[in-house]
XYZ file of C-alpha atoms in Angstrom:
660
model
C -28.627 15.084 -66.217
C -31.331 15.482 -63.573
C -30.207 12.275 -61.833
C -26.609 13.535 -61.710
C -27.794 16.862 -60.281
C -29.804 15.052 -57.590
C -26.802 12.874 -56.686
C -24.638 16.003 -56.460
C -27.176 17.735 -54.200
C -27.462 14.685 -51.918
C -23.666 14.367 -51.771
C -23.331 18.072 -50.919
C -25.928 17.775 -48.174
C -24.144 14.708 -46.758
C -20.770 16.472 -46.731
C -22.246 19.549 -45.051
C -23.899 17.299 -42.457
C -20.627 15.515 -41.679
C -18.824 18.852 -41.357
C -21.559 20.193 -39.086
C -21.446 17.086 -36.891
C -17.628 17.274 -36.685
C -17.751 20.946 -35.740
C -20.432 20.184 -33.177
C -18.392 17.380 -31.642
C -15.303 19.575 -31.487
C -17.316 22.403 -29.886
C -18.723 19.934 -27.362
C -15.249 18.584 -26.582
C -13.851 22.083 -26.237
C -16.721 23.028 -23.949
C -15.828 20.108 -21.686
C -12.226 21.301 -21.331
C -11.233 23.503 -18.384
C -10.714 27.164 -19.171
C -7.158 28.207 -20.000
C -7.014 31.443 -18.069
C -3.346 31.583 -17.063
C 0.031 30.768 -18.670
C 0.616 28.030 -16.057
C -2.735 26.297 -16.487
C -2.163 22.569 -16.962
C -2.441 21.100 -20.449
C -5.892 19.929 -21.504
C -6.690 16.759 -23.422
C -7.442 18.787 -26.551
C -4.090 20.582 -26.302
C -2.197 17.305 -25.973
C -4.012 15.829 -28.977
C -3.350 18.970 -30.997
C 0.370 18.922 -30.200
C 0.721 15.252 -31.147
C -1.203 15.754 -34.396
C 1.147 18.602 -35.350
C 4.182 16.346 -34.772
C 2.611 13.550 -36.811
C 1.777 15.988 -39.600
C 5.225 17.560 -39.741
C 7.415 14.490 -39.100
C 7.353 10.952 -40.432
C 7.297 8.719 -37.377
C 7.672 4.956 -37.386
C 5.150 2.576 -35.847
C 7.598 2.064 -32.976
C 7.839 5.775 -32.146
C 6.953 6.568 -28.528
C 6.226 9.754 -26.590
C 7.963 9.242 -23.221
C 7.120 12.804 -22.131
C 4.491 15.380 -23.092
C 4.271 18.445 -20.849
C 3.586 22.157 -20.826
C 6.497 24.134 -22.238
C 6.723 26.616 -19.406
C 6.449 30.191 -20.654
C 9.055 32.846 -20.015
C 9.267 33.653 -16.315
C 8.930 37.398 -16.845
C 5.838 36.871 -18.969
C 4.230 34.877 -16.158
C 5.174 37.362 -13.440
C 3.839 40.304 -15.471
C 0.700 38.495 -16.614
C -2.656 40.169 -15.985
C -6.066 38.491 -16.504
C -7.317 38.799 -20.047
C -3.858 39.323 -21.501
C -2.848 37.088 -24.429
C -0.087 34.645 -23.534
C 2.025 31.927 -25.148
C 0.839 28.349 -25.098
C 3.337 25.674 -26.086
C 3.841 21.940 -25.551
C 7.174 20.169 -24.990
C 7.421 16.621 -26.330
C 10.100 13.926 -26.188
C 9.905 11.416 -29.053
C 11.899 8.191 -29.044
C 12.416 6.091 -32.188
C 13.381 2.698 -30.803
C 14.177 1.129 -34.188
C 16.659 3.954 -34.846
C 17.716 4.390 -31.199
C 17.234 8.137 -31.579
C 15.718 10.728 -29.241
C 14.105 13.946 -30.422
C 12.679 17.001 -28.651
C 9.890 19.025 -30.173
C 8.028 22.181 -29.172
C 4.574 22.817 -30.624
C 3.019 26.288 -30.660
C -0.651 25.743 -29.884
C -1.670 29.223 -31.018
C -0.387 28.745 -34.554
C -0.556 24.912 -34.508
C 2.988 24.738 -35.832
C 6.166 22.913 -34.888
C 8.357 25.717 -33.595
C 11.332 23.558 -32.605
C 12.628 20.088 -33.513
C 16.040 18.668 -32.685
C 17.735 15.350 -32.164
C 19.419 14.891 -28.785
C 22.349 12.573 -29.479
C 23.521 9.744 -27.220
C 20.700 9.926 -24.647
C 17.979 7.561 -23.488
C 14.600 8.883 -22.288
C 12.524 7.259 -19.557
C 11.364 3.678 -20.005
C 7.803 3.308 -21.362
C 5.211 0.609 -20.599
C 5.409 -1.287 -23.893
C 9.103 -1.925 -23.273
C 8.335 -3.840 -20.074
C 6.013 -6.113 -22.048
C 8.554 -6.550 -24.849
C 11.362 -7.410 -22.437
C 9.229 -9.981 -20.594
C 8.351 -11.781 -23.825
C 11.994 -11.799 -24.923
C 13.336 -13.216 -21.655
C 10.667 -15.857 -21.103
C 11.426 -17.216 -24.587
C 15.161 -17.414 -23.880
C 16.440 -21.002 -23.292
C 18.997 -19.842 -20.702
C 16.310 -18.216 -18.552
C 14.049 -21.226 -18.944
C 16.833 -23.590 -17.813
C 17.558 -21.316 -14.846
C 13.923 -21.538 -13.766
C 13.788 -25.308 -14.288
C 16.946 -25.761 -12.219
C 15.038 -24.067 -9.373
C 12.057 -26.368 -9.765
C 9.905 -23.899 -11.719
C 8.287 -25.281 -14.857
C 5.224 -23.037 -15.101
C 6.794 -19.843 -16.419
C 3.478 -17.980 -16.103
C 4.033 -18.131 -12.345
C 7.155 -15.996 -12.685
C 6.933 -12.213 -12.578
C 9.846 -10.245 -14.041
C 10.378 -6.767 -12.588
C 12.133 -4.433 -15.041
C 14.647 -1.771 -14.130
C 16.587 0.842 -16.025
C 20.064 -0.676 -16.514
C 21.776 1.517 -13.913
C 25.527 0.955 -13.869
C 26.731 -0.138 -17.318
C 29.739 -2.237 -18.261
C 32.306 -0.702 -20.612
C 30.973 -2.871 -23.435
C 27.392 -1.748 -22.781
C 28.461 1.893 -22.739
C 30.320 1.472 -26.024
C 27.326 0.077 -27.919
C 24.946 2.860 -26.887
C 22.011 0.444 -27.043
C 18.857 0.958 -25.012
C 18.840 -1.587 -22.208
C 16.795 -2.772 -19.252
C 17.443 -5.437 -16.618
C 14.994 -7.874 -15.077
C 14.760 -9.462 -11.620
C 12.569 -12.575 -11.382
C 10.004 -13.444 -8.680
C 7.905 -16.536 -8.100
C 4.153 -16.076 -7.828
C 3.390 -18.968 -5.516
C 0.617 -19.226 -2.957
C -0.252 -15.538 -2.965
C -0.255 -12.412 -5.103
C 2.590 -10.700 -3.179
C 5.439 -12.078 -5.280
C 8.017 -9.716 -3.699
C 8.289 -12.253 -0.873
C 9.674 -14.877 -3.282
C 12.656 -13.382 -5.121
C 14.448 -15.834 -7.433
C 17.985 -14.958 -6.442
C 21.035 -15.197 -8.699
C 19.245 -14.604 -12.019
C 19.627 -11.360 -13.963
C 18.594 -10.798 -17.573
C 19.589 -7.735 -19.596
C 17.551 -6.990 -22.725
C 18.569 -4.889 -25.714
C 15.317 -3.046 -26.415
C 16.505 -1.921 -29.859
C 17.041 -5.456 -31.163
C 14.529 -7.246 -28.939
C 17.133 -9.765 -27.800
C 18.749 -10.799 -24.525
C 22.028 -8.866 -24.365
C 23.492 -10.715 -21.376
C 22.400 -13.280 -18.813
C 23.628 -14.176 -15.327
C 22.696 -17.411 -13.557
C 24.571 -17.868 -10.309
C 24.099 -20.401 -7.519
C 20.694 -21.919 -6.828
C 19.382 -20.045 -3.759
C 16.190 -21.169 -1.962
C 13.321 -18.721 -1.996
C 10.488 -18.286 0.473
C 7.422 -20.466 -0.133
C 5.311 -18.660 2.477
C 2.228 -16.643 1.654
C 3.177 -13.012 2.220
C -0.190 -11.544 1.232
C -1.249 -8.759 3.563
C -4.953 -8.366 2.795
C -7.349 -8.703 5.725
C -8.416 -12.239 4.788
C -4.815 -13.483 4.511
C -3.729 -11.977 7.820
C -6.352 -13.844 9.801
C -6.562 -12.515 13.350
C -6.684 -8.719 13.429
C -6.133 -6.167 16.177
C -9.204 -4.809 17.930
C -10.675 -1.944 15.896
C -10.367 1.583 17.240
C -13.405 3.671 18.044
C -14.528 6.085 15.327
C -12.562 9.317 14.896
C -14.398 11.867 12.781
C -12.867 14.923 11.139
C -15.630 17.404 10.414
C -15.757 20.804 8.750
C -19.484 21.598 8.949
C -19.002 25.068 7.468
C -16.853 23.825 4.599
C -13.146 24.214 3.923
C -11.137 27.370 4.562
C -9.196 27.210 1.295
C -10.389 28.453 -2.070
C -9.568 26.957 -5.483
C -9.906 28.852 -8.749
C -8.616 26.908 -11.744
C -5.208 25.759 -10.447
C -4.741 28.597 -7.939
C -5.258 28.042 -4.212
C -5.666 30.616 -1.430
C -5.480 29.891 2.292
C -4.521 31.893 5.411
C -2.511 34.541 3.543
C -0.918 31.977 1.207
C -1.618 31.943 -2.525
C -0.023 29.586 -5.037
C -0.574 27.591 -8.195
C -0.130 23.844 -8.531
C 0.455 21.447 -11.397
C 0.940 17.713 -11.932
C 3.983 17.228 -14.136
C 4.453 13.813 -15.810
C 8.083 13.715 -14.683
C 8.306 15.758 -11.458
C 4.875 15.034 -10.047
C 3.162 17.631 -7.844
C 4.711 21.089 -8.340
C 4.094 24.565 -6.934
C 4.309 27.907 -8.748
C 4.152 31.558 -7.695
C 3.971 31.008 -3.941
C 3.150 34.308 -2.225
C 2.123 35.450 1.254
C -0.106 38.363 2.164
C 1.319 40.044 5.290
C -1.801 42.179 5.757
C -0.461 45.074 3.733
C 1.331 43.563 0.743
C 1.282 40.387 -1.319
C 4.879 39.246 -1.224
C 6.534 36.584 -3.397
C 8.440 33.735 -1.774
C 8.961 31.078 -4.465
C 8.408 31.122 -8.207
C 8.662 27.361 -8.740
C 9.244 24.397 -6.412
C 9.451 20.734 -7.308
C 11.086 17.410 -6.668
C 13.888 17.424 -9.224
C 15.421 13.948 -8.996
C 15.826 10.889 -6.814
C 18.483 8.216 -6.617
C 18.245 4.953 -4.692
C 21.628 3.169 -4.494
C 21.701 -0.415 -3.182
C 24.722 -1.574 -1.197
C 25.341 -5.162 -2.285
C 28.328 -5.686 -4.642
C 27.035 -8.947 -6.196
C 26.731 -8.737 -10.023
C 22.984 -9.312 -9.809
C 22.581 -6.323 -7.471
C 25.376 -3.826 -8.005
C 23.640 -2.279 -11.047
C 20.626 -1.156 -8.973
C 20.738 2.617 -8.602
C 17.304 3.912 -9.559
C 16.744 7.507 -10.711
C 13.020 7.345 -10.037
C 12.117 10.763 -11.457
C 14.069 10.771 -14.712
C 14.269 7.045 -15.533
C 10.609 6.226 -14.881
C 8.672 9.537 -15.041
C 7.547 9.673 -11.421
C 4.482 11.822 -12.133
C 3.028 9.262 -14.542
C 3.204 6.643 -11.773
C 1.009 8.652 -9.395
C -1.904 6.784 -7.788
C -5.580 7.534 -7.504
C -6.207 8.218 -3.806
C -9.274 7.700 -1.633
C -10.861 9.799 1.071
C -10.356 8.420 4.594
C -7.335 6.477 3.327
C -4.414 8.420 1.858
C -6.081 11.684 2.890
C -8.697 12.304 5.601
C -12.424 12.409 4.991
C -12.501 16.226 4.995
C -10.155 16.360 2.018
C -10.732 17.115 -1.639
C -9.440 14.972 -4.514
C -8.336 16.561 -7.784
C -7.722 15.021 -11.203
C -4.797 15.342 -13.609
C -4.417 14.967 -17.376
C -1.432 13.088 -18.815
C -0.480 11.501 -22.133
C 0.477 7.875 -22.737
C 3.398 6.727 -24.882
C 1.183 6.765 -27.982
C 0.542 10.457 -27.377
C -3.068 9.871 -26.355
C -4.397 12.031 -23.483
C -6.043 10.442 -20.474
C -7.209 11.568 -17.059
C -6.237 10.099 -13.691
C -8.933 10.799 -11.084
C -8.060 11.716 -7.512
C -4.333 11.974 -8.110
C -3.912 15.118 -5.964
C -5.282 15.474 -2.451
C -5.757 18.722 -0.535
C -6.987 19.031 3.017
C -6.716 20.934 6.293
C -5.545 19.229 9.460
C -5.000 20.017 13.107
C -1.367 20.273 14.262
C -1.549 20.852 17.986
C -0.547 24.180 19.490
C 0.524 27.061 17.297
C 1.612 29.304 20.164
C 0.933 29.592 23.892
C 1.884 31.414 27.049
C 0.533 30.930 30.556
C 1.088 33.860 32.907
C 1.902 32.585 36.419
C 0.980 35.746 38.337
C -2.401 36.399 36.733
C -3.197 32.807 35.743
C -3.870 34.136 32.240
C -3.610 31.445 29.564
C -3.351 32.485 25.912
C -3.113 29.762 23.294
C -3.932 29.299 19.611
C -4.383 25.969 17.897
C -2.468 25.218 14.713
C -4.061 24.430 11.372
C -2.146 23.224 8.317
C -2.999 22.985 4.630
C -1.595 19.865 2.958
C -1.287 19.075 -0.756
C -0.376 15.454 -1.406
C 0.424 12.976 -4.138
C 1.306 9.299 -3.807
C 3.270 7.203 -6.254
C 4.108 3.506 -6.566
C 7.452 2.752 -8.217
C 7.499 -1.018 -8.478
C 7.997 -2.248 -4.878
C 8.350 1.147 -3.157
C 5.641 3.724 -2.455
C 6.271 7.392 -1.792
C 4.167 10.418 -1.033
C 5.126 14.032 -1.607
C 3.489 16.545 0.751
C 3.607 20.333 0.530
C 2.471 21.667 3.918
C 1.517 25.308 4.478
C 1.655 26.646 8.051
C -0.086 29.666 9.547
C 3.222 31.105 10.792
C 4.526 31.568 7.232
C 6.449 28.264 7.119
C 6.295 26.020 4.058
C 7.218 22.418 4.795
C 8.109 19.532 2.507
C 7.494 16.043 3.848
C 8.211 12.827 1.968
C 6.711 9.572 3.162
C 8.425 6.260 2.335
C 6.514 3.001 2.525
C 5.789 -0.046 0.365
C 7.741 -3.300 0.179
C 11.444 -3.717 0.859
C 13.319 -4.908 -2.236
C 14.468 -8.285 -0.906
C 16.906 -11.042 -1.807
C 16.288 -14.729 -1.541
C 18.559 -16.521 0.939
C 18.986 -19.953 2.480
C 19.371 -18.323 5.875
C 16.766 -18.837 8.570
C 18.630 -16.792 11.187
C 20.732 -13.633 11.034
C 24.436 -14.221 10.457
C 27.250 -11.922 11.515
C 28.652 -12.268 7.992
C 25.627 -10.574 6.426
C 27.015 -7.031 6.582
C 25.268 -5.893 3.368
C 21.838 -6.038 4.980
C 19.654 -7.856 7.471
C 17.473 -10.939 7.499
C 13.921 -9.614 7.727
C 12.091 -12.972 7.512
C 13.087 -16.583 6.964
C 14.705 -16.886 3.499
C 14.251 -13.131 2.926
C 17.158 -10.702 3.144
C 16.789 -6.906 3.073
C 19.707 -5.125 1.400
C 21.139 -1.919 2.874
C 20.267 1.005 0.628
C 19.658 4.756 0.538
C 17.010 7.131 -0.811
C 18.160 10.582 -1.900
C 15.740 13.324 -2.977
C 16.742 16.601 -4.590
C 14.351 19.568 -4.558
C 14.698 22.484 -6.945
C 13.559 25.691 -5.183
C 13.401 28.801 -7.371
C 13.255 31.523 -4.718
C 11.931 35.019 -5.377
C 12.009 36.417 -1.842
C 10.373 39.856 -2.151
C 11.510 39.854 -5.790
C 14.272 38.339 -7.883
C 17.331 40.187 -6.534
C 18.271 37.484 -4.047
C 21.448 36.274 -2.367
C 22.216 33.243 -0.227
C 23.718 33.397 3.263
C 25.184 30.500 5.213
C 24.610 30.634 8.968
C 26.981 28.877 11.379
C 26.839 28.874 15.163
C 29.875 28.351 17.363
C 30.802 28.437 21.041
C 33.373 31.101 21.872
C 36.493 30.337 23.827
C 36.755 31.464 27.418
C 38.546 34.804 27.750
C 38.074 38.149 29.458
C 34.973 38.808 27.283
C 33.555 35.345 27.938
C 34.752 34.404 31.424
C 32.083 31.733 32.021
C 32.433 30.159 28.573
C 28.742 30.408 27.798
C 28.850 32.706 24.743
C 27.205 31.440 21.564
C 27.913 33.398 18.381
C 26.241 33.357 14.974
C 28.209 34.129 11.835
C 26.646 34.787 8.434
C 28.657 34.279 5.261
C 27.544 35.270 1.795
C 28.014 32.529 -0.816
C 29.050 34.709 -3.727
C 29.682 32.210 -6.527
C 28.093 28.963 -7.683
C 31.131 26.802 -6.909
C 31.384 28.325 -3.432
C 27.734 27.447 -2.775
C 28.209 23.662 -2.931
C 27.797 22.968 0.769
C 26.992 20.283 3.330
C 25.197 20.039 6.637
C 27.253 20.418 9.792
C 25.589 19.487 13.061
C 28.490 20.919 15.059
C 27.750 24.411 13.789
C 23.957 24.005 13.482
C 24.391 25.082 9.851
C 21.445 26.540 7.933
C 20.987 28.679 4.845
C 18.956 31.799 4.167
C 17.802 33.405 0.924
C 17.610 37.182 1.386
C 16.651 40.217 -0.640
C 19.342 42.786 0.164
C 17.490 45.444 -1.830
C 14.687 45.427 0.744
C 14.772 46.214 4.450
C 12.466 45.008 7.173
C 11.278 47.025 10.156
C 14.579 46.358 11.948
C 16.726 47.487 9.030
C 17.892 44.035 7.901
C 17.243 42.088 4.724
C 14.060 39.978 4.735
C 14.649 36.312 4.061
C 13.513 32.726 4.074
C 15.637 30.096 5.796
C 16.077 26.464 4.799
C 15.796 24.432 7.988
C 16.998 20.852 7.329
C 15.410 17.810 8.899
C 16.721 14.244 8.883
C 19.539 13.713 6.392
C 22.436 11.435 5.535
C 25.641 11.358 3.546
C 25.951 9.538 0.221
C 27.852 6.345 1.035
C 29.140 5.185 -2.388
C 32.864 5.974 -2.333
C 34.915 8.366 -4.437
C 35.501 6.894 -7.868
C 32.359 4.761 -7.850
C 30.257 4.994 -10.997
C 27.045 5.792 -9.156
C 28.775 8.682 -7.393
C 29.770 10.053 -10.805
C 26.256 9.637 -12.217
C 24.457 10.985 -9.143
C 26.861 13.732 -8.167
C 23.954 15.900 -7.007
C 23.554 13.506 -4.039
C 27.132 14.023 -2.852
C 26.304 17.452 -1.373
C 23.280 18.760 0.492
C 23.181 22.286 -0.933
C 23.792 23.642 -4.416
C 22.863 27.161 -5.573
C 22.701 28.292 -9.190
C 21.814 31.439 -11.050
C 18.411 30.963 -12.654
C 18.331 29.488 -16.139
C 15.011 28.186 -17.484
C 16.587 25.079 -19.025
C 18.309 23.924 -15.812
C 15.549 21.827 -14.285
C 16.952 18.458 -13.225
C 19.687 17.814 -10.669
C 20.768 14.616 -12.431
C 20.492 16.022 -15.960
C 17.749 15.921 -18.568
C 18.294 12.234 -19.403
C 19.633 10.266 -16.403
C 18.811 6.894 -18.002
C 22.198 5.476 -19.134
C 23.674 8.931 -18.613
C 27.292 10.006 -18.710
C 29.049 11.300 -15.548
C 28.882 14.952 -14.559
C 25.388 15.765 -15.835
C 22.985 18.125 -14.118
C 24.251 20.223 -11.224
C 28.012 19.764 -11.843
C 27.484 21.087 -15.355
C 25.169 23.882 -14.195
C 27.806 25.368 -11.873
C 30.721 24.990 -14.293
C 30.435 28.636 -15.418
C 30.644 29.709 -11.748
C 28.246 32.649 -12.030
C 27.651 35.296 -9.392
C 24.922 34.727 -6.798
C 24.860 38.249 -5.363
C 21.594 40.068 -5.950
C 20.563 37.603 -8.648
C 17.591 35.433 -9.512
C 18.845 32.262 -7.822
C 17.758 28.650 -7.439
C 18.561 26.601 -4.339
C 18.812 22.811 -4.740
C 18.454 20.819 -1.537
C 19.367 17.134 -1.282
C 18.098 15.028 1.612
C 18.809 11.371 2.172
C 17.604 8.373 4.149
C 19.864 5.416 4.923
C 17.678 2.339 5.250
C 19.019 -0.680 7.130
C 16.018 -3.041 6.833
C 14.468 -4.623 9.938
C 11.940 -7.377 10.496
C 9.272 -4.791 11.322
C 9.563 -3.499 7.737
C 8.078 -6.759 6.423
C 5.856 -7.468 4.540
C 4.969 -3.772 4.132
C 7.072 -1.167 5.860
C 5.500 1.458 8.158
C 5.721 5.000 6.814
C 9.050 6.753 7.351
C 8.893 10.545 7.092
C 11.696 12.863 6.031
C 11.591 16.514 5.054
C 12.667 20.110 5.531
C 11.138 23.520 6.188
C 11.339 26.924 4.559
C 10.963 29.299 7.487
C 10.592 33.102 7.389
C 13.505 34.960 8.987
C 13.030 38.714 9.186
C 10.359 38.412 6.501
C 7.586 39.475 8.891
C 7.744 42.234 11.483
C 6.241 39.945 14.141
C 4.721 36.500 14.567
C 2.353 36.422 11.539
C -0.099 34.214 13.437
C -0.263 36.373 16.593
C -3.583 37.935 15.632
C -5.485 34.716 14.997
C -8.888 34.734 16.733
C -9.501 32.208 19.477
């Protein structure tokens, strides 16, 4: 009896010790997490783990279940706007769960306060973004396929380990592929020869399509045997050999520290205040952008983000015509963000910030240095030299830049949000990386090669486009906003305009969603302005912010083409919708293997009023890339963007009173 009592006491002590240690570990882990002081604070590692554990507790998931997306379920907009420090707020997590064995997609919402599953639903006939394990699965399947092996052997390749297969979402589907509803991916093959840069040795004419549900090759194309480049296209310093003479040192110093302040995920600088977040799908996002005009803190934007991209390639060959990448929705652009380095992607005076994501197993992890923020010089801000008095007044311009970079297979992009002292907010995308090339027997450019250009011997760059759509939820001086289109025209010569020099501006209100699907027009210098008609500026007109386009293009795929139907958002430069919290993606929630008409075409189908409403402007900008030899082996950065410029928002130049 005494022995049993002793064993019971020892067992009780052991259990209490384990519980105490567990509580201590949890308290330590919680103490290491950033404080959650605002409804838009990014998810912590503990919150992600909690949300996944709730799903696993409430639902029976298979071993093949994947979490393609885990993100903050954004709280109600009014709750965020009316939030005050110390006030209790909602905290929820949005999760996408894909069961590959069942080919089913589910969405769940977990309430972190109650640790319960508040929403669970199956989303029929959709495919979420591709996850990493599927690339590995597809590679194993294809390399074991006798048809692929024979195709490699016919090209003189017997060591299959020297072949790299690059996997793509399936893009344009055949009627048979659409009918099955299977989850697919397609692979392009490259030879890893003398160097590590295999993009210089594309194995042309081979395309494998894998059914990820069955783990089998669904279809295989092996066309003519095309030579591929055997040169070493490595571009590291050692491989390049002779280098240009180094430049003398250029130092960027801020001996007194930076001029911006960061508190949690809120940043203040030169009258600007905003919150930022790294979203696993959208990447770097802004929230609650305001400007202090010296008397009032005035809202400009509630939420701003890259919504979707599409990259259509212009070669009709069966091994290329499928390629139309939706880089945001098919691959989760945010999850592909890179760790950056000071004095490389951002200057030495910058600051690098981390982000927390979740992998496909639902496990949280941190990427260091994935966001960069820094100040930079931008030449003159304003100047006037007075001839008579020889007075010279000038102020130098400073900008605040927030940056992320992302590598999506061969291409690299950066997204830059640039804040100016004159109240302008600029978006600048940078395109670089490696041109997606074809193998060719050609050694010189042929007039017959109209689908692209020879960029090196045996390497052909295909004509293609990059289209970016930005979702801009404006709240200019509040939510009662309207959108105006501004067109400029030259007036005909008459008795009122005898010299023919009159230039007139007309402003037209875009009253309904279908009327607000618009395009750029260089002939009329067309621009758009979001105004708050309920407010008046010092001159008695409505304060506003104007979208000032930069470089752009038209979407070249023709009417009736499948990519035009899937990426309809890219067929127009401007769309405007009445705010709905669930309308977030220009190409739809699930662009991978999507049906036509998703996203913006569906959003405007109810044709709601845009007069004095909470409205969202969607801007599409495009780059048409005709490759050139100077783009090889890594293309110089090409920049494209737009500006949001105050128009009647301030009573004068907001930077006029800057000290010298």
